[in-house]
Structures are given as C-alpha cells and as structure tokens.
Coordinates of C-alpha atoms and ligand atoms in Angstrom, one line a residue:
X270 CA 4.2 40.1 26.0
X271 CA 5.1 39.5 29.6
X272 CA 3.5 36.6 31.4
X273 CA 0.9 37.1 34.0
X274 CA 2.2 34.9 36.8
X275 CA -1.2 34.9 38.6
X276 CA -2.7 33.3 35.5
X277 CA -0.1 30.6 35.1
X278 CA -1.2 27.1 35.9
X279 CA 2.3 26.3 37.3
X280 CA 1.9 28.9 39.9
X281 CA -0.7 26.8 41.7
X282 CA 2.3 24.6 42.5
X283 CA 5.3 26.9 42.6
X284 CA 3.6 30.1 43.6
X285 CA 2.4 29.0 47.0
X286 CA 4.7 30.8 49.5
X287 CA 4.6 28.2 52.3
X288 CA 3.0 24.7 52.8
X289 CA 2.9 22.7 49.6
X290 CA 4.8 25.3 47.6
X291 CA 7.9 24.7 49.8
X292 CA 8.0 21.0 49.0
X293 CA 7.3 21.6 45.3
X294 CA 10.2 24.1 45.0
X295 CA 12.6 22.4 47.5
X296 CA 12.9 19.1 45.7
X297 CA 13.2 20.8 42.3
X298 CA 16.1 22.8 43.7
X299 CA 18.1 19.6 44.0
X300 CA 18.7 20.1 40.3
X301 CA 20.4 23.4 40.9
X302 CA 17.5 25.6 40.0
X303 CA 17.7 29.2 41.3
X304 CA 14.7 30.5 43.3
X305 CA 13.7 33.0 40.6
X306 CA 12.9 30.1 38.2
X307 CA 9.7 29.6 40.3
X308 CA 8.6 33.2 40.3
X309 CA 6.2 33.3 37.5
X310 CA 8.1 32.1 34.4
X311 CA 5.9 30.0 32.1
X312 CA 6.9 26.3 32.7
X313 CA 7.3 24.5 29.4
X314 CA 7.3 20.7 29.5
X315 CA 9.5 19.1 26.9
X316 CA 7.7 15.8 26.3
X317 CA 10.3 13.5 25.0
X318 CA 10.0 10.1 23.3
X319 CA 13.7 9.6 23.2
X320 CA 14.8 6.0 23.5
X321 CA 17.6 3.8 22.2
X322 CA 14.9 1.2 21.5
X323 CA 13.4 3.7 19.1
X324 CA 16.3 4.3 16.7
X325 CA 14.3 7.0 14.8
X326 CA 14.1 9.0 18.0
X327 CA 17.5 8.3 19.5
X328 CA 18.7 11.8 18.8
X329 CA 15.8 13.5 20.6
X330 CA 17.7 14.2 23.8
X331 CA 20.1 16.3 21.9
X332 CA 17.3 18.1 20.1
X333 CA 15.6 18.7 23.4
X334 CA 18.6 20.8 24.4
X335 CA 17.9 23.1 21.6
X336 CA 14.3 23.4 22.6
X337 CA 15.4 24.1 26.1
X338 CA 17.7 26.9 24.9
X339 CA 14.8 28.5 23.1
X340 CA 12.5 28.3 26.1
X341 CA 15.2 29.9 28.3
X342 CA 15.8 32.7 25.7
X343 CA 12.1 33.6 25.7
X344 CA 12.0 33.8 29.5
X345 CA 10.4 30.4 30.2
X346 CA 11.3 27.5 32.5
X347 CA 12.0 24.3 30.5
X348 CA 11.4 20.9 32.1
X349 CA 12.0 17.8 30.1
X350 CA 10.1 14.7 30.9
X351 CA 10.1 11.2 29.3
X352 CA 7.1 9.3 28.1
X353 CA 6.8 5.8 26.6
X354 CA 8.6 5.5 23.2
X355 CA 7.2 3.4 20.4
X356 CA 9.9 2.0 18.1
X357 CA 8.4 0.8 14.9
X358 CA 11.1 -1.6 14.1
X359 CA 11.5 -3.5 17.4
X360 CA 8.2 -3.5 19.2
X361 CA 6.0 -6.6 19.0
X362 CA 3.3 -7.3 18.0
X363 CA 2.9 -3.7 16.7
X364 CA 3.4 -0.2 18.0
X365 CA -0.2 0.6 17.2
X366 CA -1.2 -1.6 20.2
X367 CA 0.5 1.0 22.4
X368 CA -0.4 4.3 20.6
X369 CA -3.4 4.9 22.9
X370 CA -1.4 3.9 25.9
X371 CA 1.2 6.5 25.0
X372 CA -1.6 9.1 24.5
X373 CA -3.0 8.2 27.9
X374 CA 0.4 8.6 29.6
X375 CA 1.0 11.9 27.8
X376 CA -2.4 13.2 28.9
X377 CA -2.0 12.3 32.5
X378 CA 1.7 13.4 32.7
X379 CA 0.8 16.8 31.4
X380 CA -2.3 17.3 33.6
X381 CA -0.6 16.0 36.7
X382 CA 2.4 18.3 36.6
X383 CA 3.0 22.0 36.9
X384 CA 3.1 22.8 33.2
X385 CA 1.8 25.8 31.4
X386 CA 2.7 24.7 27.9
X387 CA 4.3 21.7 26.1
X388 CA 6.7 21.0 23.3
X389 CA 6.0 17.5 21.9
X390 CA 9.2 15.8 20.7
X391 CA 8.3 12.9 18.4
X392 CA 9.5 11.1 15.3
X393 CA 8.8 7.4 14.7
X394 CA 5.3 6.7 13.4
X395 CA 3.1 6.3 16.4
X396 CA 4.9 8.7 18.7
X397 CA 3.5 11.7 16.7
X398 CA -0.2 10.8 17.0
X399 CA 0.2 9.4 20.5
X400 CA 1.7 12.8 21.7
X401 CA -0.8 15.0 19.9
X402 CA -3.8 12.9 21.0
X403 CA -2.7 13.0 24.6
X404 CA -1.9 16.7 24.5
X405 CA -5.2 17.5 22.7
X406 CA -7.2 15.9 25.6
X407 CA -5.5 18.3 28.0
X408 CA -5.5 21.3 25.6
X409 CA -2.7 23.4 26.9
X410 CA -0.6 25.6 24.5
X411 CA 1.4 23.0 22.7
X412 CA 3.8 22.7 19.7
X413 CA 5.1 19.7 17.8
X414 CA 8.8 19.3 17.0
X415 CA 9.6 16.2 15.0
X416 CA 13.0 14.6 14.9
X417 CA 13.2 14.8 11.2
X418 CA 14.0 12.2 8.5
X419 CA 17.3 10.4 7.9
X420 CA 19.5 11.5 5.0
X421 CA 19.1 9.8 1.7
X422 CA 20.3 6.2 1.5
X423 CA 22.5 5.4 -1.5
X424 CA 23.7 2.4 -3.4
X425 CA 25.9 3.9 -6.0
X426 CA 23.6 6.4 -7.7
X427 CA 20.5 4.6 -6.6
X428 CA 18.5 6.0 -3.8
X429 CA 17.6 3.6 -1.0
X430 CA 14.5 4.3 1.0
X431 CA 13.7 2.9 4.4
X432 CA 11.0 0.3 4.1
X433 CA 10.3 0.7 0.4
X434 CA 13.7 -0.6 -0.6
X435 CA 13.3 -3.5 1.9
X436 CA 9.9 -4.5 0.6
X437 CA 11.4 -4.6 -3.0
X438 CA 14.4 -6.6 -1.8
X439 CA 12.2 -9.1 0.0
X440 CA 10.0 -9.6 -3.1
X441 CA 13.1 -10.1 -5.2
X442 CA 14.6 -12.5 -2.7
X443 CA 11.3 -14.5 -2.6
X444 CA 11.6 -14.8 -6.4
X445 CA 15.2 -15.9 -6.0
X446 CA 16.7 -12.6 -7.3
X447 CA 18.6 -11.1 -4.4
X448 CA 22.1 -12.0 -3.2
X449 CA 23.5 -11.9 0.3
X450 CA 25.7 -8.9 -0.8
X451 CA 22.7 -6.9 -1.9
X452 CA 21.1 -7.7 1.5
X453 CA 24.2 -6.5 3.4
X454 CA 24.5 -3.3 1.4
X455 CA 20.9 -2.3 1.6
X456 CA 20.8 -3.1 5.3
X457 CA 23.8 -0.8 6.0
X458 CA 23.4 1.9 3.5
X459 CA 19.7 2.7 3.9
X460 CA 19.8 4.1 7.5
X461 CA 22.9 6.3 7.3
X462 CA 22.0 9.1 9.8
X463 CA 19.9 9.8 12.8
X464 CA 16.2 10.4 12.1
X465 CA 13.0 8.7 11.0
X466 CA 12.3 7.0 7.7
X467 CA 13.5 8.9 4.7
X468 CA 10.5 8.0 2.6
X469 CA 7.1 9.5 2.6
X470 CA 6.0 6.8 5.0
X471 CA 3.9 7.2 8.1
X472 CA 6.5 9.2 10.1
X473 CA 7.1 11.8 7.4
X474 CA 3.4 11.9 6.7
X475 CA 2.5 12.6 10.3
X476 CA 5.3 15.1 10.7
X477 CA 3.9 16.8 7.6
X478 CA 0.4 16.5 8.8
X479 CA 1.4 18.4 12.0
X480 CA 2.8 21.1 9.8
X481 CA -0.3 21.2 7.6
X482 CA -2.5 21.3 10.7
X483 CA -0.6 24.4 11.8
X484 CA 0.7 22.9 15.1
X485 CA 4.4 22.7 14.0
X486 CA 6.7 25.2 12.3
X487 CA 7.1 25.2 8.5
X488 CA 9.6 22.6 7.3
X489 CA 8.9 20.5 10.4
X490 CA 8.2 17.5 8.1
X491 CA 11.2 17.7 5.7
X492 CA 14.2 19.2 7.4
X493 CA 16.7 16.3 7.9
X494 CA 17.3 15.2 11.4
X495 CA 21.0 16.1 11.2
X496 CA 20.7 19.4 9.4
X497 CA 21.5 22.4 11.5
X498 CA 18.2 23.9 10.5
X499 CA 16.4 21.2 12.5
X500 CA 18.1 22.5 15.6
X501 CA 17.2 26.0 14.7
X502 CA 13.6 24.9 14.3
X503 CA 13.7 23.2 17.7
X504 CA 15.1 26.4 19.3
X505 CA 12.5 28.6 17.6
X506 CA 9.8 26.2 18.7
X507 CA 11.0 26.4 22.3
X508 CA 10.8 30.2 22.2
X509 CA 7.4 30.1 20.6
X510 CA 6.1 27.7 23.2
X511 CA 6.6 30.5 25.8
X512 CA 4.7 33.0 23.6
X513 CA 1.9 30.5 23.1
X514 CA 1.5 30.4 26.9
X515 CA 1.6 34.2 27.2
X516 CA -0.9 34.6 24.4
X517 CA -3.0 31.6 25.7
X518 CA -3.1 29.9 22.3
X519 CA -4.2 26.3 23.0
X520 CA -4.2 23.3 20.6
X521 CA -8.0 23.7 20.2
X522 CA -7.5 27.1 18.8
X523 CA -5.5 25.6 15.9
X524 CA -7.0 22.2 15.5
X525 CA -10.4 23.1 14.1
X526 CA -12.3 21.3 11.3
X527 CA -10.8 23.6 8.6
X528 CA -7.3 22.7 9.8
X529 CA -8.1 19.0 9.4
X530 CA -9.6 19.7 6.0
X531 CA -6.3 21.4 5.0
X532 CA -4.4 18.4 6.3
X533 CA -6.5 15.9 4.3
X534 CA -6.0 17.8 1.1
X535 CA -2.3 18.1 1.7
X536 CA -2.1 14.4 2.5
X537 CA -3.4 13.8 -1.1
X538 CA -0.8 16.1 -2.6
X539 CA 2.1 14.4 -0.8
X540 CA 0.8 10.9 -1.4
X541 CA 0.8 10.4 2.3
X542 CA 0.3 7.2 4.3
X543 CA -3.0 5.4 4.8
X544 CA -2.2 5.4 8.5
X545 CA -2.9 9.2 8.5
X546 CA -6.6 8.4 8.2
X547 CA -6.6 6.4 11.5
X548 CA -4.4 8.9 13.3
X549 CA -6.1 12.2 12.2
X550 CA -9.5 10.8 12.9
X551 CA -8.3 9.8 16.4
X552 CA -6.8 13.3 17.0
X553 CA -10.0 15.0 15.9
X554 CA -11.9 12.7 18.2
X555 CA -9.9 14.1 21.2
X556 CA -11.2 17.6 20.4
X557 CA -14.7 16.6 19.3
X558 CA -14.0 17.9 15.8
X559 CA -16.3 16.1 13.4
X560 CA -14.2 14.1 10.9
X561 CA -14.9 10.8 9.2
X562 CA -14.0 8.7 6.2
X563 CA -16.3 10.6 3.9
X564 CA -14.2 13.7 4.5
X565 CA -11.2 11.8 3.3
X566 CA -12.8 10.8 0.1
X567 CA -14.6 14.0 -0.6
X568 CA -11.6 16.2 0.1
X569 CA -8.8 14.0 -1.1
X570 CA -10.5 12.4 -4.1
X571 CA -9.4 14.8 -6.8
X572 CA -6.1 15.9 -5.3
X573 CA -3.2 14.9 -7.5
X574 CA 0.0 13.5 -6.0
X575 CA 2.6 16.2 -6.5
X576 CA 5.4 14.8 -4.4
X577 CA 7.7 12.4 -6.3
X578 CA 8.8 10.5 -3.2
X579 CA 9.0 6.8 -2.4
X580 CA 6.8 4.8 -2.0
X581 CA 4.7 6.4 -4.7
X582 CA 7.7 8.0 -6.6
X583 CA 11.4 8.1 -6.9
X584 CA 13.0 10.6 -4.4
X585 CA 13.5 10.8 -0.7
X586 CA 12.9 13.3 2.1
X587 CA 16.3 15.0 1.8
X588 CA 15.4 15.8 -1.8
X589 CA 12.0 17.0 -0.7
X590 CA 13.6 19.4 1.8
X591 CA 15.9 20.7 -0.9
X592 CA 13.0 21.2 -3.2
X593 CA 11.1 23.4 -0.8
X594 CA 9.3 21.0 1.5
X595 CA 5.7 21.1 2.5
X596 CA 5.2 24.9 2.1
X597 CA 6.1 24.5 -1.6
X598 CA 3.5 21.7 -1.9
X599 CA 0.8 23.6 -0.1
X600 CA 1.5 26.7 -2.3
X601 CA 0.9 24.5 -5.4
X602 CA -2.6 23.6 -4.1
X603 CA -3.3 26.9 -2.4
X604 CA -6.7 27.4 -4.0
X605 CA -7.8 24.1 -2.4
X606 CA -6.8 25.2 1.1
X607 CA -8.1 27.6 3.7
X608 CA -5.0 29.9 3.9
X609 CA -6.7 32.1 6.5
X610 CA -6.1 29.8 9.4
X611 CA -3.9 30.7 12.3
X612 CA -0.6 28.7 12.5
X613 CA 1.5 28.0 15.5
X614 CA 4.5 30.2 14.7
X615 CA 2.1 33.2 14.6
X616 CA 0.2 34.7 11.7
X617 CA -1.8 32.9 9.0
X618 CA -1.1 30.0 6.8
X619 CA -1.1 32.4 3.8
X620 CA 2.1 34.0 5.1
X621 CA 3.9 30.6 5.0
X622 CA 2.6 30.1 1.5
X623 CA 3.7 33.5 0.3
X624 CA 7.3 32.6 1.3
X625 CA 7.3 29.2 -0.3
X626 CA 9.4 28.3 -3.3
X627 CA 9.4 25.2 -5.4
X628 CA 13.1 24.8 -6.3
X629 CA 13.1 21.4 -7.9
X630 CA 9.9 20.8 -9.9
X631 CA 11.0 17.2 -10.6
X632 CA 10.6 16.4 -6.9
X633 CA 7.6 18.7 -6.2
X634 CA 5.7 18.7 -9.4
X635 CA 3.5 21.6 -10.4
X636 CA -0.2 20.8 -10.4
X637 CA -0.2 20.8 -14.2
X638 CA 2.2 17.8 -14.2
X639 CA 1.5 15.6 -11.2
X640 CA 3.3 12.4 -10.3
X641 CA -0.1 10.6 -10.2
X642 CA -3.5 12.1 -10.9
X643 CA -5.0 10.8 -7.6
X644 CA -2.9 11.1 -4.5
X645 CA -5.6 11.0 -1.9
X646 CA -7.0 8.1 0.0
X647 CA -10.0 6.5 -1.7
X648 CA -12.7 5.2 0.6
X649 CA -14.5 2.1 -0.6
X650 CA -17.9 1.0 0.4
X651 CA -20.1 -2.1 -0.3
X652 CA -21.4 -5.1 1.4
X653 CA -17.8 -6.2 2.2
X654 CA -17.1 -2.9 4.0
X655 CA -20.3 -1.2 5.1
X656 CA -18.4 1.2 7.3
X657 CA -15.7 1.8 4.8
X658 CA -12.2 0.6 3.8
X659 CA -9.3 2.6 2.3
X660 CA -6.9 2.2 -0.6
X661 CA -4.1 4.5 -1.7
X662 CA -4.5 4.6 -5.5
X663 CA -1.2 6.3 -6.0
X664 CA 0.6 3.3 -4.6
X665 CA -1.5 0.7 -6.5
X666 CA -1.2 -0.8 -10.0
X667 CA -3.5 1.1 -12.3
X668 CA -4.6 -2.1 -14.1
X669 CA -5.9 -3.6 -10.8
X670 CA -7.9 -0.6 -9.7
X671 CA -10.9 -2.3 -11.3
X672 CA -10.8 -6.0 -10.8
X673 CA -12.9 -9.1 -10.2
X674 CA -11.2 -12.1 -8.7
X675 CA -11.6 -15.4 -6.8
X676 CA -11.0 -15.0 -3.1
X677 CA -8.1 -16.9 -1.5
X678 CA -8.8 -16.6 2.2
X679 CA -6.4 -16.6 5.2
X680 CA -8.2 -16.8 8.5
X681 CA -5.4 -15.1 10.5
X682 CA -1.9 -13.9 10.3
X683 CA -0.7 -17.3 11.5
X684 CA -2.7 -19.0 8.9
X685 CA -1.3 -16.7 6.2
X686 CA 2.3 -17.3 7.3
X687 CA 1.8 -21.1 7.4
X688 CA 0.1 -21.4 4.0
X689 CA 1.2 -18.6 1.7
X690 CA 4.1 -20.5 0.3
X691 CA 2.5 -23.9 0.3
X692 CA 3.0 -25.2 -3.2
X693 CA -0.5 -26.7 -3.0
X694 CA -2.1 -23.3 -2.4
X695 CA -4.7 -22.8 -5.2
X696 CA -3.9 -19.3 -6.3
X697 CA -3.0 -17.3 -9.4
X698 CA -2.3 -13.7 -10.1
X699 CA -5.9 -12.9 -10.8
X700 CA -7.1 -14.1 -7.4
X701 CA -7.9 -11.7 -4.5
X702 CA -5.9 -12.4 -1.3
X703 CA -8.1 -11.9 1.7
X704 CA -6.8 -11.7 5.3
X705 CA -9.3 -11.9 8.2
X706 CA -9.0 -11.1 11.9
X707 CA -6.2 -8.6 11.7
X708 CA -8.2 -5.5 12.7
X709 CA -8.0 -3.5 16.0
X710 CA -9.7 -6.3 18.1
X711 CA -8.8 -9.4 16.0
X712 CA -5.0 -8.9 16.1
X713 CA -4.8 -6.2 18.8
X714 CA -3.2 -3.1 17.4
X715 CA -4.2 -3.9 13.8
X716 CA -0.7 -4.7 12.5
X717 CA 0.8 -3.5 9.3
X718 CA 0.4 -6.8 7.4
X719 CA -2.3 -5.8 4.9
X720 CA 0.3 -5.7 2.1
X721 CA 0.7 -9.5 2.4
X722 CA 3.7 -10.8 0.6
X723 CA 2.7 -12.6 -2.6
X724 CA 3.3 -16.3 -2.8
X725 CA 6.8 -17.2 -4.0
X726 CA 5.4 -19.2 -6.9
X727 CA 3.6 -16.0 -8.1
X728 CA 6.6 -13.8 -7.6
X729 CA 8.8 -16.2 -9.6
X730 CA 6.5 -15.5 -12.6
X731 CA 7.5 -11.8 -12.4
X732 CA 4.2 -10.6 -10.9
X733 CA 4.7 -8.0 -8.2
X734 CA 1.2 -7.0 -7.3
X735 CA -2.2 -8.6 -6.7
X736 CA -5.4 -7.3 -5.1
X737 CA -5.2 -7.8 -1.3
X738 CA -8.0 -7.1 1.2
X739 CA -7.9 -7.1 4.9
X740 CA -8.9 -5.3 8.1
X741 CA -5.2 -4.7 8.9
X742 CA -3.1 -1.6 8.2
X743 CA -0.1 -1.2 5.9
X744 CA 3.2 0.4 6.4
X745 CA 3.4 3.9 5.0
X746 CA 6.5 2.8 3.1
X747 CA 4.7 0.0 1.4
X748 CA 2.9 -0.1 -2.0
X749 CA 0.5 -2.3 -4.0
X750 CA -3.2 -2.7 -4.7
X751 CA -4.0 -3.1 -1.1
X752 CA -7.4 -2.5 0.5
X753 CA -7.1 -1.8 4.2
X754 CA -9.0 -1.0 7.4
X755 CA -12.1 -2.9 6.3
X756 CA -14.8 -1.9 8.8
X757 CA -16.4 -3.5 10.7
X758 CA -13.4 -5.8 11.1
X759 CA -13.9 -9.6 10.9
X760 CA -13.5 -10.1 14.6
X761 CA -16.3 -7.6 15.2
X762 CA -18.7 -9.4 12.9
X763 CA -18.0 -7.6 9.7
X764 CA -18.8 -9.2 6.4
X765 CA -15.1 -9.8 5.9
X766 CA -15.5 -12.7 8.4
X767 CA -18.0 -14.4 6.1
X768 CA -15.8 -14.5 3.0
X769 CA -15.0 -18.1 1.9
X770 CA -12.5 -19.6 -0.4
X771 CA -13.7 -19.3 -4.0
X772 CA -16.1 -16.4 -3.5
X773 CA -15.9 -13.7 -6.1
X774 CA -14.9 -10.2 -5.1
X775 CA -15.2 -7.0 -7.1
X776 CA -13.1 -4.0 -6.5
X777 CA -13.8 -0.8 -8.4
X778 CA -11.8 2.2 -7.1
X779 CA -13.3 4.7 -9.5
X780 CA -16.8 3.7 -8.3
X781 CA -15.5 3.4 -4.7
X782 CA -17.0 -0.1 -4.6
X783 CA -15.9 -3.2 -2.7
X784 CA -18.4 -6.0 -3.2
X785 CA -18.6 -9.6 -2.1
X786 CA -20.5 -11.3 -4.9
X787 CA -22.4 -13.8 -2.8
X788 CA -26.3 -13.8 -2.5
X789 CA -27.6 -12.1 0.6
X790 CA -29.4 -15.3 1.7
X791 CA -26.2 -17.2 1.7
X792 CA -24.5 -14.4 3.7
X793 CA -27.3 -14.5 6.2
X794 CA -26.8 -18.3 6.5
X795 CA -23.1 -17.8 7.1
X796 CA -23.8 -14.9 9.6
X797 CA -26.0 -17.2 11.7
X798 CA -23.2 -19.6 12.1
X799 CA -20.6 -17.0 13.0
X800 CA -19.8 -16.5 16.7
X801 CA -18.3 -13.4 18.2
X802 CA -14.9 -14.4 19.5
X803 CA -14.2 -14.0 23.2
X804 CA -11.5 -11.6 24.3
X805 CA -8.5 -14.0 24.5
X806 CA -6.9 -11.7 27.1
X807 CA -8.3 -11.9 30.6
X808 CA -5.8 -9.5 32.1
X809 CA -3.3 -6.8 31.4
X810 CA -3.3 -4.0 28.8
X811 CA -4.5 -6.2 26.0
X812 CA -7.7 -6.9 27.8
X813 CA -8.5 -3.3 28.2
X814 CA -7.5 -2.6 24.6
X815 CA -9.6 -5.3 23.0
X816 CA -12.6 -4.5 25.2
X817 CA -12.6 -0.8 24.4
X818 CA -10.9 -0.2 21.1
X819 CA -13.0 1.4 18.4
X820 CA -13.0 0.5 14.7
X821 CA -10.5 1.8 12.2
X822 CA -12.9 4.2 10.6
X823 CA -13.3 6.0 14.0
X824 CA -9.6 6.2 14.6
X825 CA -9.1 3.0 16.7
X826 CA -9.0 5.1 19.9
X827 CA -10.2 3.6 23.1
X828 CA -13.8 4.5 23.5
X829 CA -13.3 6.1 27.0
X830 CA -10.4 8.2 25.9
X831 CA -12.2 10.3 23.3
X832 CA -12.8 13.9 24.0
X833 CA -11.0 16.7 25.8
X834 CA -10.8 16.6 29.6
X835 CA -9.0 19.8 30.1
X836 CA -6.0 20.7 32.2
X837 CA -7.5 20.9 35.7
X838 CA -6.8 17.8 37.8
X839 CA -10.1 16.2 38.0
X840 CA -9.9 15.5 41.7
X841 CA -7.6 16.8 44.4
Ligands
FES46 FE1 10.7 4.8 12.7 FE2 10.0 4.5 10.0 S1 10.7 3.0 11.5 S2 10.0 6.2 11.3

C-alpha cells in the first residue's frame, strides 16, 4: 500500500515548503540526503541501544544497517538514533535504577522527532522493557528487533551458560571447590560471540515475551546474534515497519490484554525469568491494560515448563533455536493461547503456529513430558507479603517448596555482605535467610541480590539451596528457592521490615502462602516503633526515583510515567 504523505506525522516537519520546513530539511541534507527523501516517505526511527559499555548490545550498529536496508527496500526513510544503553554487567548499582529513565528518554525522543514509526533495537535485560515502555507511551507503529543470544559456551562437552555457570562456580569456590584454571576457562569460554546471555535469563525471556506479545517477528528470541538469519530478521522488520506505518498499526493494536495473557502463559512454558513480571506489568501500565500479579498466578500456575534450558534445565539458546524456538513452544501449548490475535509481521498468531516444528523434543519437550510440572511464576500472599511476592518453582528445590524455618535477618545489602560469612553467624540449612530494604525504594532499583549466596560454612557441608526471602529481584540466570519482590517492600513499611531474628516463617508454594508466625499484637507493637526512612537522596535522578517509584507488584514504574501520552507534542 502506498503511503499517504498528507497523513504522515513526519510531513508536519519535512512537508512544509518554506519557513520551518527549509531548516528541517537543510540541516538533514548535510548527511547527503537527496531532496526526494523528504517527499512523503514514511520516516522510520531506528532506536538503538548500541554501546561498548553494554557488551550484549555491542553488535547493534551492524544490525541497524540491516534494518536500514529493509526500510529503504520498502520505500521508507530510515533514521537511526541512540538512546541510553543499560549494560547489566557493568552498571552500578543496578540497571533497573535506569530502566524508567531509558523509557522516559525513548518516549521523549520519539515524540519530539519527525518519526512515523520505530524499530526498537535492544538486547541486554533492561533495554527491552525500557524501549517498549517508552514506545508504548507514544504509541506509534513500532516493532522490536532483539540483538539475539550468544552462541553456546563450551568446556569440553559441557555447556557453559552466562550467569548460571558463574553462580555455580561461585558457590563451588565458596565451598573451596574451584581452581583458578576453572575460573579462567569459564570466564573466557562462556561469552564466545556477540549477543546477550545464552541462557533463558531475563534478556532471552524478554526477547521471547516480545515475540509472544506479537510485537516482534517469530524467532526474535532464539535466533543467535551472529546467525545470518538474525540479519534477515532485522531486514524484514525494517521492511515491515514501513508497512505498519502505511497500515497504521500501532503498538496499542497489538498489546491488548489477550496478548499479555498469551505472554504470561508462554513465560510459564519457557521457564522464564521472574523479572518478566515486573517488566510486563510496567509495559501494560503504559497502555492502561489491566494486568496484575493475580493474572500471573491464575494463567501461569498450571503451565508446565517445556523448555529444557538453563537455569531451569540443561541446554542453551542456540539449542533452543535449532529445536524450533518459541513458535514450537507456543504450538505445544496452543490450546492455552488465543491464536486469533494479530501479530506484527501481519496475519494471526495461528499462522505462526501452523508453521512451527519441534525438531528436538529433548530441548523443547512435548506437554506430555515436561521438564518441570510448573514453569510459571507462583504468587505468594500472607501477612509477610500482603500485596504479593513471587517465586519461580521450576528453579527451586522441590523439598523446600513447603518449609518452616527460623529467620536469619539481614537489614540491608551491606549488612548481608558484612555478616554472611561471619563464623559466629547463628545459621543452619533449615533457616530462612531474610534480606530487608532491597526493594525499589530501599535500595533504589531493586537490585538482583535476592538469591543471596549461602554462608560458606553451609556451602562446605554440600548444601546448595536454602529458602531466601527479600524485596529484591533475582537475575533471570539464577536459581534456588528464592522468594522475591515482597510487596510492600520493607522501606515502604511492609511487614518484611518487622521480621526479627529468630521469628518463624512458613513458606508453602502449593498453597501460595508466605506467613510470618508472630502474633498480630506483637507485629502491631513492632509497627508502632517502625519509622518511614527519609529519602537519602536530596538531589539528582535518585531523588526523583525514590520519591515516585511504585512497588514491584505494579511494575516499579515511576507513578507519573504510567499511561499513554500519544505522539503529538504536548505543547508547541
Ligand atoms: Fe546482558 Fe545477560 S548480561 S543479557
């Protein structure tokens, strides 16, 4: 379909014959752009999170060239622009502190510029939700292109997975069972190509979620970063972005409640990261789509984990791609999905599923032989988490899913680091480790520290898992019986703040229960003594963040950023 240049948003910049139009075109011509580029071609922004400080996204400039080719082939006008990049492995204190800032920058960059549609180039964990959140608040035709995962890491015939292999190594080292040679090999051999984590961590989960939501092409999640088919996907997405503008298919046309429901079900089947809960709830909040923790439990509860990938299983993303990727998984659970939904490449989800093939049933298990019976996120409630907490049962030890233990309490991340390996720490394997004040406000950004390392003296006994509870998050590549995102968080006055050393805590995942076994009168007494901490930041981004961030169950967005503000500049 030919574009109607009068309808194009970009023409309100470039289509003005004299006056402001002259300036708009003239300066752009310093890039060698011929005049006909400004005469009614859909302008497609390529929103790029490339950065050498984000190694998972360091190949995105090259990928952007393929998007660009596709846009040109379809008669569009591609314009690449950078936004803040969030590198999981280098940024401190945590990239999550900046996800909402990235979303704000994306939103304002898109709205302020002469763009008709956008291709969102992302990869490392927070870059995906940050871009989609920002784009959703503008609601132009948009399509996600992920950078793709790294190739498998190898040590001999043993697969090495980003994050997961490191966590195992650190635990072995703490128990005195890892040599310098092992460290050196795992460090070098795990990250052997461009791309994001090769496990089903948060990056792969979010790339898959975009695919399941229908805002990215099929195989967006699994195609390795360096595979030629990733470039093809980028090129096709560039072409399609032009069509989306011509057909006026905006993000809101795809991201409806049924699409989120499909994504939640799919997250269960892939054993996806707990971080998906926070990110999808935040994205839904940008479009006023109702979505809450109950949806995660109700829809994900009975979904078996079919994907045999680390951290829940044995294989890696390259294997997943060879096995058929996300379409093959979604085909296995087809009867639990709404296959009638529109998808970004055109047509319906059912058409993707018709073409799917599960080529390696050991990697993508049939529903009759799942990797774990429950892959979804379980949402816990009780006096310790009145607004909910999450656990990933597929990454937990089955024998700990129902557990009662004595609380060993750490007041903060600093307190944890100072005392966890104190030989005098009164702890045994049956205790419940509790970490306070690491939620969105308490440790701004809610760092991925919920999977606290066990004390060395316990690791030396061979124990590798204990029940751990916090208001923090956990890396998508991590594992263990770890209760996360407790809401309200301790620093917002949640019951978690009232837990004291020696209290008894009951966890029962089957019953979705998280209970602090302390009489209500005693909790009231403790609550009276508790004081809301002042925002320790009196200036800068952190002040705004702590003052306005919402709790984890609502997506940890800033309260004033929720909702869709559209693409019209709000003042002129
Ligand atoms: Fe970037 Fe895992 S560290 S994707």
